[in-house]
mmCIF file of N, CA and C in Angstrom:
data_model
loop_
_atom_site.group_PDB
_atom_site.id
_atom_site.type_symbol
_atom_site.label_atom_id
_atom_site.label_comp_id
_atom_site.label_asym_id
_atom_site.label_seq_id
_atom_site.Cartn_x
_atom_site.Cartn_y
_atom_site.Cartn_z
ATOM 1 N N UNK A 283 -8.004 7.065 -19.759
ATOM 2 C CA UNK A 283 -7.778 5.878 -18.971
ATOM 3 C C UNK A 283 -6.993 4.862 -19.802
ATOM 4 N N UNK A 284 -5.974 4.287 -19.212
ATOM 5 C CA UNK A 284 -5.204 3.247 -19.884
ATOM 6 C C UNK A 284 -6.023 1.968 -19.923
ATOM 7 N N UNK A 285 -5.939 1.254 -21.036
ATOM 8 C CA UNK A 285 -6.735 0.029 -21.137
ATOM 9 C C UNK A 285 -6.177 -1.095 -20.281
ATOM 10 N N UNK A 286 -4.949 -0.972 -19.810
ATOM 11 C CA UNK A 286 -4.368 -2.021 -18.972
ATOM 12 C C UNK A 286 -4.321 -1.629 -17.502
ATOM 13 N N UNK A 287 -5.231 -0.763 -17.068
ATOM 14 C CA UNK A 287 -5.267 -0.298 -15.692
ATOM 15 C C UNK A 287 -5.623 -1.455 -14.762
ATOM 16 N N UNK A 288 -4.828 -1.613 -13.684
ATOM 17 C CA UNK A 288 -5.021 -2.709 -12.732
ATOM 18 C C UNK A 288 -4.880 -2.210 -11.307
ATOM 19 N N UNK A 289 -5.375 -3.023 -10.373
ATOM 20 C CA UNK A 289 -5.149 -2.785 -8.945
ATOM 21 C C UNK A 289 -4.463 -4.022 -8.387
ATOM 22 N N UNK A 290 -3.483 -3.793 -7.530
ATOM 23 C CA UNK A 290 -2.755 -4.877 -6.884
ATOM 24 C C UNK A 290 -2.722 -4.583 -5.385
ATOM 25 N N UNK A 291 -2.964 -5.605 -4.580
ATOM 26 C CA UNK A 291 -2.949 -5.466 -3.131
ATOM 27 C C UNK A 291 -1.989 -6.504 -2.580
ATOM 28 N N UNK A 292 -1.077 -6.062 -1.703
ATOM 29 C CA UNK A 292 -0.158 -7.006 -1.089
ATOM 30 C C UNK A 292 0.010 -6.704 0.387
ATOM 31 N N UNK A 293 0.542 -7.697 1.089
ATOM 32 C CA UNK A 293 0.897 -7.556 2.498
ATOM 33 C C UNK A 293 2.293 -8.137 2.666
ATOM 34 N N UNK A 294 3.099 -7.516 3.522
ATOM 35 C CA UNK A 294 4.426 -8.046 3.826
ATOM 36 C C UNK A 294 4.762 -7.735 5.275
ATOM 37 N N UNK A 295 5.799 -8.361 5.770
ATOM 38 C CA UNK A 295 6.264 -8.108 7.128
ATOM 39 C C UNK A 295 7.402 -7.093 7.080
ATOM 40 N N UNK A 296 7.284 -6.069 7.906
ATOM 41 C CA UNK A 296 8.308 -5.024 7.954
ATOM 42 C C UNK A 296 9.509 -5.492 8.761
ATOM 43 N N UNK A 297 10.681 -5.185 8.268
ATOM 44 C CA UNK A 297 11.907 -5.414 9.026
ATOM 45 C C UNK A 297 12.371 -4.127 9.706
ATOM 46 N N UNK A 298 11.565 -3.085 9.577
ATOM 47 C CA UNK A 298 11.858 -1.785 10.180
ATOM 48 C C UNK A 298 11.004 -1.651 11.434
ATOM 49 N N UNK A 299 11.592 -1.177 12.485
ATOM 50 C CA UNK A 299 10.836 -0.938 13.710
ATOM 51 C C UNK A 299 9.719 0.051 13.410
ATOM 52 N N UNK A 300 8.510 -0.267 13.849
ATOM 53 C CA UNK A 300 7.376 0.611 13.532
ATOM 54 C C UNK A 300 7.481 1.977 14.210
ATOM 55 N N UNK A 301 8.427 2.151 15.107
ATOM 56 C CA UNK A 301 8.657 3.455 15.731
ATOM 57 C C UNK A 301 9.780 4.245 15.058
ATOM 58 N N UNK A 302 10.398 3.690 14.033
ATOM 59 C CA UNK A 302 11.487 4.369 13.329
ATOM 60 C C UNK A 302 10.895 5.327 12.295
ATOM 61 N N UNK A 303 10.461 6.486 12.784
ATOM 62 C CA UNK A 303 9.780 7.457 11.922
ATOM 63 C C UNK A 303 10.645 7.940 10.764
ATOM 64 N N UNK A 304 11.947 8.056 10.974
ATOM 65 C CA UNK A 304 12.840 8.537 9.914
ATOM 66 C C UNK A 304 12.864 7.539 8.755
ATOM 67 N N UNK A 305 13.042 6.258 9.064
ATOM 68 C CA UNK A 305 13.081 5.238 8.012
ATOM 69 C C UNK A 305 11.732 5.116 7.304
ATOM 70 N N UNK A 306 10.659 5.156 8.067
ATOM 71 C CA UNK A 306 9.332 5.044 7.464
ATOM 72 C C UNK A 306 9.006 6.259 6.609
ATOM 73 N N UNK A 307 9.382 7.436 7.067
ATOM 74 C CA UNK A 307 9.176 8.649 6.280
ATOM 75 C C UNK A 307 9.949 8.566 4.964
ATOM 76 N N UNK A 308 11.155 8.041 5.012
ATOM 77 C CA UNK A 308 11.971 7.882 3.799
ATOM 78 C C UNK A 308 11.264 6.959 2.795
ATOM 79 N N UNK A 309 10.682 5.870 3.296
ATOM 80 C CA UNK A 309 9.950 4.949 2.417
ATOM 81 C C UNK A 309 8.797 5.668 1.732
ATOM 82 N N UNK A 310 8.006 6.416 2.498
ATOM 83 C CA UNK A 310 6.864 7.109 1.910
ATOM 84 C C UNK A 310 7.295 8.172 0.909
ATOM 85 N N UNK A 311 8.314 8.936 1.234
ATOM 86 C CA UNK A 311 8.767 9.981 0.308
ATOM 87 C C UNK A 311 9.286 9.372 -1.001
ATOM 88 N N UNK A 312 10.026 8.293 -0.905
ATOM 89 C CA UNK A 312 10.517 7.609 -2.104
ATOM 90 C C UNK A 312 9.355 7.032 -2.898
ATOM 91 N N UNK A 313 8.380 6.465 -2.198
ATOM 92 C CA UNK A 313 7.207 5.905 -2.868
ATOM 93 C C UNK A 313 6.440 6.965 -3.631
ATOM 94 N N UNK A 314 6.270 8.119 -3.022
ATOM 95 C CA UNK A 314 5.558 9.211 -3.700
ATOM 96 C C UNK A 314 6.297 9.606 -4.969
ATOM 97 N N UNK A 315 7.590 9.799 -4.862
ATOM 98 C CA UNK A 315 8.400 10.196 -6.033
ATOM 99 C C UNK A 315 8.282 9.153 -7.151
ATOM 100 N N UNK A 316 8.463 7.896 -6.791
ATOM 101 C CA UNK A 316 8.396 6.826 -7.797
ATOM 102 C C UNK A 316 6.987 6.680 -8.358
ATOM 103 N N UNK A 317 5.980 6.796 -7.514
ATOM 104 C CA UNK A 317 4.604 6.640 -7.987
ATOM 105 C C UNK A 317 4.194 7.779 -8.915
ATOM 106 N N UNK A 318 4.636 8.985 -8.614
ATOM 107 C CA UNK A 318 4.355 10.090 -9.535
ATOM 108 C C UNK A 318 5.010 9.827 -10.884
ATOM 109 N N UNK A 319 6.250 9.366 -10.863
ATOM 110 C CA UNK A 319 6.977 9.050 -12.099
ATOM 111 C C UNK A 319 6.249 7.960 -12.897
ATOM 112 N N UNK A 320 5.772 6.928 -12.199
ATOM 113 C CA UNK A 320 5.171 5.766 -12.866
ATOM 114 C C UNK A 320 3.654 5.853 -13.002
ATOM 115 N N UNK A 321 3.064 6.988 -12.611
ATOM 116 C CA UNK A 321 1.614 7.191 -12.691
ATOM 117 C C UNK A 321 0.843 6.137 -11.889
ATOM 118 N N UNK A 322 1.357 5.832 -10.684
ATOM 119 C CA UNK A 322 0.693 4.900 -9.783
ATOM 120 C C UNK A 322 -0.014 5.674 -8.680
ATOM 121 N N UNK A 323 -1.125 5.137 -8.215
ATOM 122 C CA UNK A 323 -1.852 5.728 -7.096
ATOM 123 C C UNK A 323 -2.157 4.626 -6.099
ATOM 124 N N UNK A 324 -2.439 5.021 -4.858
ATOM 125 C CA UNK A 324 -2.791 3.998 -3.889
ATOM 126 C C UNK A 324 -2.638 4.451 -2.457
ATOM 127 N N UNK A 325 -2.639 3.456 -1.567
ATOM 128 C CA UNK A 325 -2.517 3.701 -0.134
ATOM 129 C C UNK A 325 -1.615 2.636 0.469
ATOM 130 N N UNK A 326 -0.818 3.060 1.443
ATOM 131 C CA UNK A 326 0.101 2.164 2.141
ATOM 132 C C UNK A 326 -0.053 2.395 3.634
ATOM 133 N N UNK A 327 -0.445 1.349 4.352
ATOM 134 C CA UNK A 327 -0.593 1.435 5.801
ATOM 135 C C UNK A 327 0.430 0.515 6.455
ATOM 136 N N UNK A 328 0.730 0.804 7.710
ATOM 137 C CA UNK A 328 1.718 0.030 8.465
ATOM 138 C C UNK A 328 1.143 -0.467 9.784
ATOM 139 N N UNK A 329 0.139 -1.326 9.738
ATOM 140 C CA UNK A 329 -0.415 -1.835 10.992
ATOM 141 C C UNK A 329 0.394 -3.009 11.532
ATOM 142 N N UNK A 330 0.684 -2.989 12.804
ATOM 143 C CA UNK A 330 1.240 -4.131 13.523
ATOM 144 C C UNK A 330 2.464 -4.758 12.860
ATOM 145 N N UNK A 331 3.401 -3.916 12.403
ATOM 146 C CA UNK A 331 4.636 -4.447 11.825
ATOM 147 C C UNK A 331 4.494 -5.016 10.423
ATOM 148 N N UNK A 332 3.439 -4.640 9.744
ATOM 149 C CA UNK A 332 3.219 -5.114 8.378
ATOM 150 C C UNK A 332 3.085 -3.927 7.444
ATOM 151 N N UNK A 333 3.463 -4.143 6.195
ATOM 152 C CA UNK A 333 3.131 -3.199 5.134
ATOM 153 C C UNK A 333 1.898 -3.770 4.446
ATOM 154 N N UNK A 334 0.894 -2.934 4.220
ATOM 155 C CA UNK A 334 -0.300 -3.340 3.494
ATOM 156 C C UNK A 334 -0.562 -2.242 2.474
ATOM 157 N N UNK A 335 -0.571 -2.624 1.194
ATOM 158 C CA UNK A 335 -0.685 -1.610 0.152
ATOM 159 C C UNK A 335 -1.670 -2.025 -0.920
ATOM 160 N N UNK A 336 -2.500 -1.060 -1.323
ATOM 161 C CA UNK A 336 -3.320 -1.179 -2.526
ATOM 162 C C UNK A 336 -2.725 -0.179 -3.501
ATOM 163 N N UNK A 337 -2.390 -0.644 -4.685
ATOM 164 C CA UNK A 337 -1.708 0.215 -5.660
ATOM 165 C C UNK A 337 -2.381 0.039 -7.020
ATOM 166 N N UNK A 338 -2.524 1.154 -7.748
ATOM 167 C CA UNK A 338 -3.229 1.152 -9.034
ATOM 168 C C UNK A 338 -2.360 1.758 -10.115
ATOM 169 N N UNK A 339 -2.451 1.198 -11.292
ATOM 170 C CA UNK A 339 -1.714 1.758 -12.420
ATOM 171 C C UNK A 339 -1.686 0.780 -13.571
ATOM 172 N N UNK A 340 -0.830 1.095 -14.534
ATOM 173 C CA UNK A 340 -0.667 0.210 -15.683
ATOM 174 C C UNK A 340 -0.091 -1.136 -15.254
ATOM 175 N N UNK A 341 -0.492 -2.180 -15.928
ATOM 176 C CA UNK A 341 -0.076 -3.533 -15.564
ATOM 177 C C UNK A 341 1.438 -3.673 -15.537
ATOM 178 N N UNK A 342 2.120 -3.174 -16.541
ATOM 179 C CA UNK A 342 3.577 -3.302 -16.580
ATOM 180 C C UNK A 342 4.255 -2.481 -15.486
ATOM 181 N N UNK A 343 3.686 -1.331 -15.135
ATOM 182 C CA UNK A 343 4.233 -0.532 -14.040
ATOM 183 C C UNK A 343 4.069 -1.258 -12.707
ATOM 184 N N UNK A 344 2.953 -1.970 -12.534
ATOM 185 C CA UNK A 344 2.750 -2.747 -11.307
ATOM 186 C C UNK A 344 3.706 -3.935 -11.242
ATOM 187 N N UNK A 345 3.953 -4.576 -12.385
ATOM 188 C CA UNK A 345 4.918 -5.682 -12.420
ATOM 189 C C UNK A 345 6.300 -5.172 -12.005
ATOM 190 N N UNK A 346 6.712 -4.034 -12.557
ATOM 191 C CA UNK A 346 8.020 -3.459 -12.221
ATOM 192 C C UNK A 346 8.081 -3.083 -10.737
ATOM 193 N N UNK A 347 6.993 -2.534 -10.206
ATOM 194 C CA UNK A 347 6.955 -2.187 -8.789
ATOM 195 C C UNK A 347 7.112 -3.432 -7.922
ATOM 196 N N UNK A 348 6.424 -4.499 -8.262
ATOM 197 C CA UNK A 348 6.515 -5.712 -7.449
ATOM 198 C C UNK A 348 7.913 -6.329 -7.503
ATOM 199 N N UNK A 349 8.600 -6.185 -8.607
ATOM 200 C CA UNK A 349 9.995 -6.652 -8.677
ATOM 201 C C UNK A 349 10.831 -5.869 -7.667
ATOM 202 N N UNK A 350 10.638 -4.546 -7.624
ATOM 203 C CA UNK A 350 11.385 -3.711 -6.659
ATOM 204 C C UNK A 350 11.003 -4.048 -5.219
ATOM 205 N N UNK A 351 9.721 -4.246 -4.977
ATOM 206 C CA UNK A 351 9.254 -4.549 -3.620
ATOM 207 C C UNK A 351 9.826 -5.880 -3.145
ATOM 208 N N UNK A 352 9.779 -6.894 -3.978
ATOM 209 C CA UNK A 352 10.291 -8.219 -3.578
ATOM 210 C C UNK A 352 11.799 -8.193 -3.333
ATOM 211 N N UNK A 353 12.511 -7.275 -3.979
ATOM 212 C CA UNK A 353 13.964 -7.168 -3.805
ATOM 213 C C UNK A 353 14.349 -6.273 -2.625
ATOM 214 N N UNK A 354 13.398 -5.559 -2.059
ATOM 215 C CA UNK A 354 13.659 -4.596 -0.987
ATOM 216 C C UNK A 354 13.817 -5.337 0.342
ATOM 217 N N UNK A 355 14.983 -5.232 0.958
ATOM 218 C CA UNK A 355 15.244 -5.985 2.187
ATOM 219 C C UNK A 355 14.641 -5.339 3.437
ATOM 220 N N UNK A 356 13.880 -4.254 3.274
ATOM 221 C CA UNK A 356 13.220 -3.645 4.425
ATOM 222 C C UNK A 356 11.941 -4.376 4.810
ATOM 223 N N UNK A 357 11.570 -5.358 3.982
ATOM 224 C CA UNK A 357 10.438 -6.205 4.345
ATOM 225 C C UNK A 357 10.608 -7.584 3.739
ATOM 226 N N UNK A 358 9.819 -8.525 4.224
ATOM 227 C CA UNK A 358 9.917 -9.914 3.762
ATOM 228 C C UNK A 358 8.514 -10.522 3.727
ATOM 229 N N UNK A 359 8.461 -11.744 3.232
ATOM 230 C CA UNK A 359 7.186 -12.476 3.157
ATOM 231 C C UNK A 359 6.106 -11.677 2.426
ATOM 232 N N UNK A 360 6.450 -11.200 1.247
ATOM 233 C CA UNK A 360 5.497 -10.443 0.429
ATOM 234 C C UNK A 360 4.453 -11.411 -0.129
ATOM 235 N N UNK A 361 3.185 -11.109 0.135
ATOM 236 C CA UNK A 361 2.079 -11.943 -0.341
ATOM 237 C C UNK A 361 1.123 -11.052 -1.115
ATOM 238 N N UNK A 362 0.893 -11.380 -2.374
ATOM 239 C CA UNK A 362 -0.100 -10.650 -3.175
ATOM 240 C C UNK A 362 -1.476 -11.189 -2.784
ATOM 241 N N UNK A 363 -2.323 -10.287 -2.303
ATOM 242 C CA UNK A 363 -3.664 -10.670 -1.861
ATOM 243 C C UNK A 363 -4.676 -10.622 -2.996
ATOM 244 N N UNK A 364 -4.340 -9.905 -4.043
ATOM 245 C CA UNK A 364 -5.228 -9.823 -5.184
ATOM 246 C C UNK A 364 -4.667 -8.896 -6.236
ATOM 247 N N UNK A 365 -5.019 -9.181 -7.465
ATOM 248 C CA UNK A 365 -4.644 -8.334 -8.597
ATOM 249 C C UNK A 365 -5.730 -8.506 -9.644
ATOM 250 N N UNK A 366 -6.266 -7.376 -10.124
ATOM 251 C CA UNK A 366 -7.351 -7.465 -11.087
ATOM 252 C C UNK A 366 -7.420 -6.197 -11.934
ATOM 253 N N UNK A 367 -7.981 -6.326 -13.135
ATOM 254 C CA UNK A 367 -8.150 -5.148 -13.994
ATOM 255 C C UNK A 367 -9.243 -4.244 -13.418
ATOM 256 N N UNK A 368 -9.086 -2.943 -13.639
ATOM 257 C CA UNK A 368 -10.074 -1.973 -13.166
ATOM 258 C C UNK A 368 -10.385 -0.992 -14.289
ATOM 259 N N UNK A 369 -11.526 -0.345 -14.172
ATOM 260 C CA UNK A 369 -11.895 0.664 -15.164
ATOM 261 C C UNK A 369 -11.679 2.076 -14.639
ATOM 262 N N UNK A 370 -11.530 2.206 -13.318
ATOM 263 C CA UNK A 370 -11.294 3.520 -12.709
ATOM 264 C C UNK A 370 -10.510 3.329 -11.411
ATOM 265 N N UNK A 371 -9.774 4.350 -11.032
ATOM 266 C CA UNK A 371 -8.981 4.312 -9.802
ATOM 267 C C UNK A 371 -9.852 4.671 -8.594
ATOM 268 N N UNK A 372 -9.581 4.010 -7.477
ATOM 269 C CA UNK A 372 -10.222 4.366 -6.215
ATOM 270 C C UNK A 372 -9.430 5.428 -5.462
ATOM 271 N N UNK A 373 -8.138 5.556 -5.783
ATOM 272 C CA UNK A 373 -7.248 6.498 -5.101
ATOM 273 C C UNK A 373 -6.681 7.517 -6.100
ATOM 274 N N UNK A 374 -7.538 8.159 -6.925
ATOM 275 C CA UNK A 374 -7.020 8.992 -8.020
ATOM 276 C C UNK A 374 -6.210 10.199 -7.571
ATOM 277 N N UNK A 375 -6.456 10.726 -6.393
ATOM 278 C CA UNK A 375 -5.741 11.909 -5.949
ATOM 279 C C UNK A 375 -4.537 11.616 -5.077
ATOM 280 N N UNK A 376 -4.176 10.354 -4.950
ATOM 281 C CA UNK A 376 -3.120 9.961 -4.021
ATOM 282 C C UNK A 376 -1.977 9.266 -4.734
ATOM 283 N N UNK A 377 -0.823 9.920 -4.849
ATOM 284 C CA UNK A 377 0.369 9.197 -5.303
ATOM 285 C C UNK A 377 0.707 8.152 -4.246
ATOM 286 N N UNK A 378 0.415 8.484 -2.992
ATOM 287 C CA UNK A 378 0.520 7.514 -1.912
ATOM 288 C C UNK A 378 -0.185 8.077 -0.690
ATOM 289 N N UNK A 379 -1.306 7.484 -0.339
ATOM 290 C CA UNK A 379 -1.973 7.857 0.901
ATOM 291 C C UNK A 379 -1.332 7.064 2.032
ATOM 292 N N UNK A 380 -1.258 7.680 3.192
ATOM 293 C CA UNK A 380 -0.670 7.017 4.362
ATOM 294 C C UNK A 380 -1.693 7.059 5.500
ATOM 295 N N UNK A 381 -2.689 6.189 5.435
ATOM 296 C CA UNK A 381 -3.733 6.224 6.467
ATOM 297 C C UNK A 381 -3.232 5.663 7.800
ATOM 298 N N UNK A 382 -3.808 6.163 8.856
ATOM 299 C CA UNK A 382 -3.467 5.721 10.211
ATOM 300 C C UNK A 382 -4.328 4.515 10.572
ATOM 301 N N UNK A 383 -3.708 3.355 10.863
ATOM 302 C CA UNK A 383 -4.497 2.166 11.171
ATOM 303 C C UNK A 383 -5.055 2.132 12.589
ATOM 304 N N UNK A 384 -4.694 3.082 13.433
ATOM 305 C CA UNK A 384 -5.108 3.046 14.840
ATOM 306 C C UNK A 384 -6.622 2.981 15.063
ATOM 307 N N UNK A 385 -7.431 3.740 14.301
ATOM 308 C CA UNK A 385 -8.859 3.705 14.623
ATOM 309 C C UNK A 385 -9.604 2.470 14.096
ATOM 310 N N UNK A 386 -8.902 1.503 13.524
ATOM 311 C CA UNK A 386 -9.584 0.328 12.982
ATOM 312 C C UNK A 386 -10.233 -0.502 14.079
ATOM 313 N N UNK A 387 -11.375 -1.062 13.748
ATOM 314 C CA UNK A 387 -11.997 -2.014 14.668
ATOM 315 C C UNK A 387 -11.123 -3.266 14.734
ATOM 316 N N UNK A 388 -11.337 -4.077 15.727
ATOM 317 C CA UNK A 388 -10.565 -5.321 15.865
ATOM 318 C C UNK A 388 -10.726 -6.204 14.621
ATOM 319 N N UNK A 389 -11.948 -6.289 14.103
ATOM 320 C CA UNK A 389 -12.197 -7.122 12.924
ATOM 321 C C UNK A 389 -11.490 -6.553 11.691
ATOM 322 N N UNK A 390 -11.597 -5.257 11.467
ATOM 323 C CA UNK A 390 -10.939 -4.647 10.305
ATOM 324 C C UNK A 390 -9.423 -4.791 10.415
ATOM 325 N N UNK A 391 -8.892 -4.626 11.620
ATOM 326 C CA UNK A 391 -7.454 -4.781 11.834
ATOM 327 C C UNK A 391 -7.012 -6.204 11.483
ATOM 328 N N UNK A 392 -7.786 -7.198 11.895
ATOM 329 C CA UNK A 392 -7.469 -8.598 11.585
ATOM 330 C C UNK A 392 -7.529 -8.846 10.067
ATOM 331 N N UNK A 393 -8.501 -8.274 9.401
ATOM 332 C CA UNK A 393 -8.619 -8.437 7.948
ATOM 333 C C UNK A 393 -7.394 -7.846 7.261
ATOM 334 N N UNK A 394 -6.978 -6.657 7.688
ATOM 335 C CA UNK A 394 -5.843 -5.987 7.056
ATOM 336 C C UNK A 394 -4.531 -6.712 7.345
ATOM 337 N N UNK A 395 -4.342 -7.169 8.568
ATOM 338 C CA UNK A 395 -3.038 -7.711 8.957
ATOM 339 C C UNK A 395 -2.906 -9.220 8.821
ATOM 340 N N UNK A 396 -4.030 -9.957 8.756
ATOM 341 C CA UNK A 396 -3.913 -11.410 8.800
ATOM 342 C C UNK A 396 -4.582 -12.165 7.671
ATOM 343 N N UNK A 397 -5.887 -11.956 7.489
ATOM 344 C CA UNK A 397 -6.595 -12.909 6.641
ATOM 345 C C UNK A 397 -7.549 -12.322 5.617
ATOM 346 N N UNK A 398 -7.433 -11.032 5.348
ATOM 347 C CA UNK A 398 -8.348 -10.425 4.396
ATOM 348 C C UNK A 398 -7.962 -10.655 2.946
ATOM 349 N N UNK A 399 -8.955 -10.632 2.087
ATOM 350 C CA UNK A 399 -8.706 -10.719 0.647
ATOM 351 C C UNK A 399 -8.282 -9.347 0.130
ATOM 352 N N UNK A 400 -7.802 -9.312 -1.093
ATOM 353 C CA UNK A 400 -7.410 -8.052 -1.703
ATOM 354 C C UNK A 400 -8.551 -7.060 -1.766
ATOM 355 N N UNK A 401 -9.746 -7.527 -2.066
ATOM 356 C CA UNK A 401 -10.903 -6.644 -2.157
ATOM 357 C C UNK A 401 -11.255 -6.090 -0.770
ATOM 358 N N UNK A 402 -11.241 -6.958 0.249
ATOM 359 C CA UNK A 402 -11.541 -6.500 1.602
ATOM 360 C C UNK A 402 -10.529 -5.456 2.073
ATOM 361 N N UNK A 403 -9.257 -5.733 1.859
ATOM 362 C CA UNK A 403 -8.204 -4.815 2.290
ATOM 363 C C UNK A 403 -8.323 -3.489 1.548
ATOM 364 N N UNK A 404 -8.607 -3.537 0.255
ATOM 365 C CA UNK A 404 -8.782 -2.315 -0.522
ATOM 366 C C UNK A 404 -9.902 -1.459 0.068
ATOM 367 N N UNK A 405 -11.021 -2.091 0.387
ATOM 368 C CA UNK A 405 -12.150 -1.351 0.961
ATOM 369 C C UNK A 405 -11.793 -0.676 2.271
ATOM 370 N N UNK A 406 -11.065 -1.387 3.117
ATOM 371 C CA UNK A 406 -10.667 -0.812 4.411
ATOM 372 C C UNK A 406 -9.676 0.330 4.205
ATOM 373 N N UNK A 407 -8.682 0.133 3.323
ATOM 374 C CA UNK A 407 -7.725 1.212 3.047
ATOM 375 C C UNK A 407 -8.431 2.434 2.470
ATOM 376 N N UNK A 408 -9.388 2.211 1.578
ATOM 377 C CA UNK A 408 -10.140 3.329 0.998
ATOM 378 C C UNK A 408 -10.892 4.077 2.094
ATOM 379 N N UNK A 409 -11.542 3.351 2.977
ATOM 380 C CA UNK A 409 -12.260 3.981 4.079
ATOM 381 C C UNK A 409 -11.292 4.740 4.983
ATOM 382 N N UNK A 410 -10.108 4.177 5.211
ATOM 383 C CA UNK A 410 -9.110 4.829 6.060
ATOM 384 C C UNK A 410 -8.621 6.143 5.455
ATOM 385 N N UNK A 411 -8.589 6.246 4.130
ATOM 386 C CA UNK A 411 -8.122 7.493 3.503
ATOM 387 C C UNK A 411 -9.147 8.605 3.659
ATOM 388 N N UNK A 412 -10.371 8.267 4.009
ATOM 389 C CA UNK A 412 -11.407 9.280 4.219
ATOM 390 C C UNK A 412 -11.380 9.822 5.642
ATOM 391 N N UNK A 413 -10.582 9.177 6.509
ATOM 392 C CA UNK A 413 -10.407 9.631 7.884
ATOM 393 C C UNK A 413 -9.163 10.513 7.930
ATOM 394 N N UNK A 414 -8.986 11.267 9.000
ATOM 395 C CA UNK A 414 -7.762 12.053 9.125
ATOM 396 C C UNK A 414 -6.540 11.154 9.016
ATOM 397 N N UNK A 415 -5.593 11.549 8.180
ATOM 398 C CA UNK A 415 -4.421 10.718 7.927
ATOM 399 C C UNK A 415 -3.250 11.593 7.535
ATOM 400 N N UNK A 416 -2.095 10.976 7.495
ATOM 401 C CA UNK A 416 -0.921 11.623 6.942
ATOM 402 C C UNK A 416 -0.919 11.278 5.473
ATOM 403 N N UNK A 417 -1.090 12.241 4.607
ATOM 404 C CA UNK A 417 -1.217 11.975 3.182
ATOM 405 C C UNK A 417 0.007 12.478 2.437
ATOM 406 N N UNK A 418 0.383 11.710 1.456
ATOM 407 C CA UNK A 418 1.515 12.080 0.600
ATOM 408 C C UNK A 418 1.011 12.141 -0.821
ATOM 409 N N UNK A 419 0.959 13.349 -1.359
ATOM 410 C CA UNK A 419 0.467 13.497 -2.729
ATOM 411 C C UNK A 419 1.533 13.302 -3.682
#
């Protein structure tokens, strides 16, 4: 385990139509490739025109990722919901999990898309990865 292991959770608004499967698939495939290279793990969901991601890895790798994310014109209004040191990964087997937000309760959906903290969003994303999903290793 790296001593600088951290988790970062952010939310942003997508500029990609949520029905554009080709563009969204490209994002996930690129994310998997980059995350494998950078030893990052996590989950990325796309509820209601938003990107919501919990990502884990070395602190400097997360800083570099956030620089790329903030520069990416496929989304805007990037808000970091939380960032904290961790001793173990919650998503160790996922270079990028892609959980389906459809089965979320109204309250969980609101937490993920509007007003949840980083810890709350992480918990919901973790629970979503235990349900049937499209997963990208």
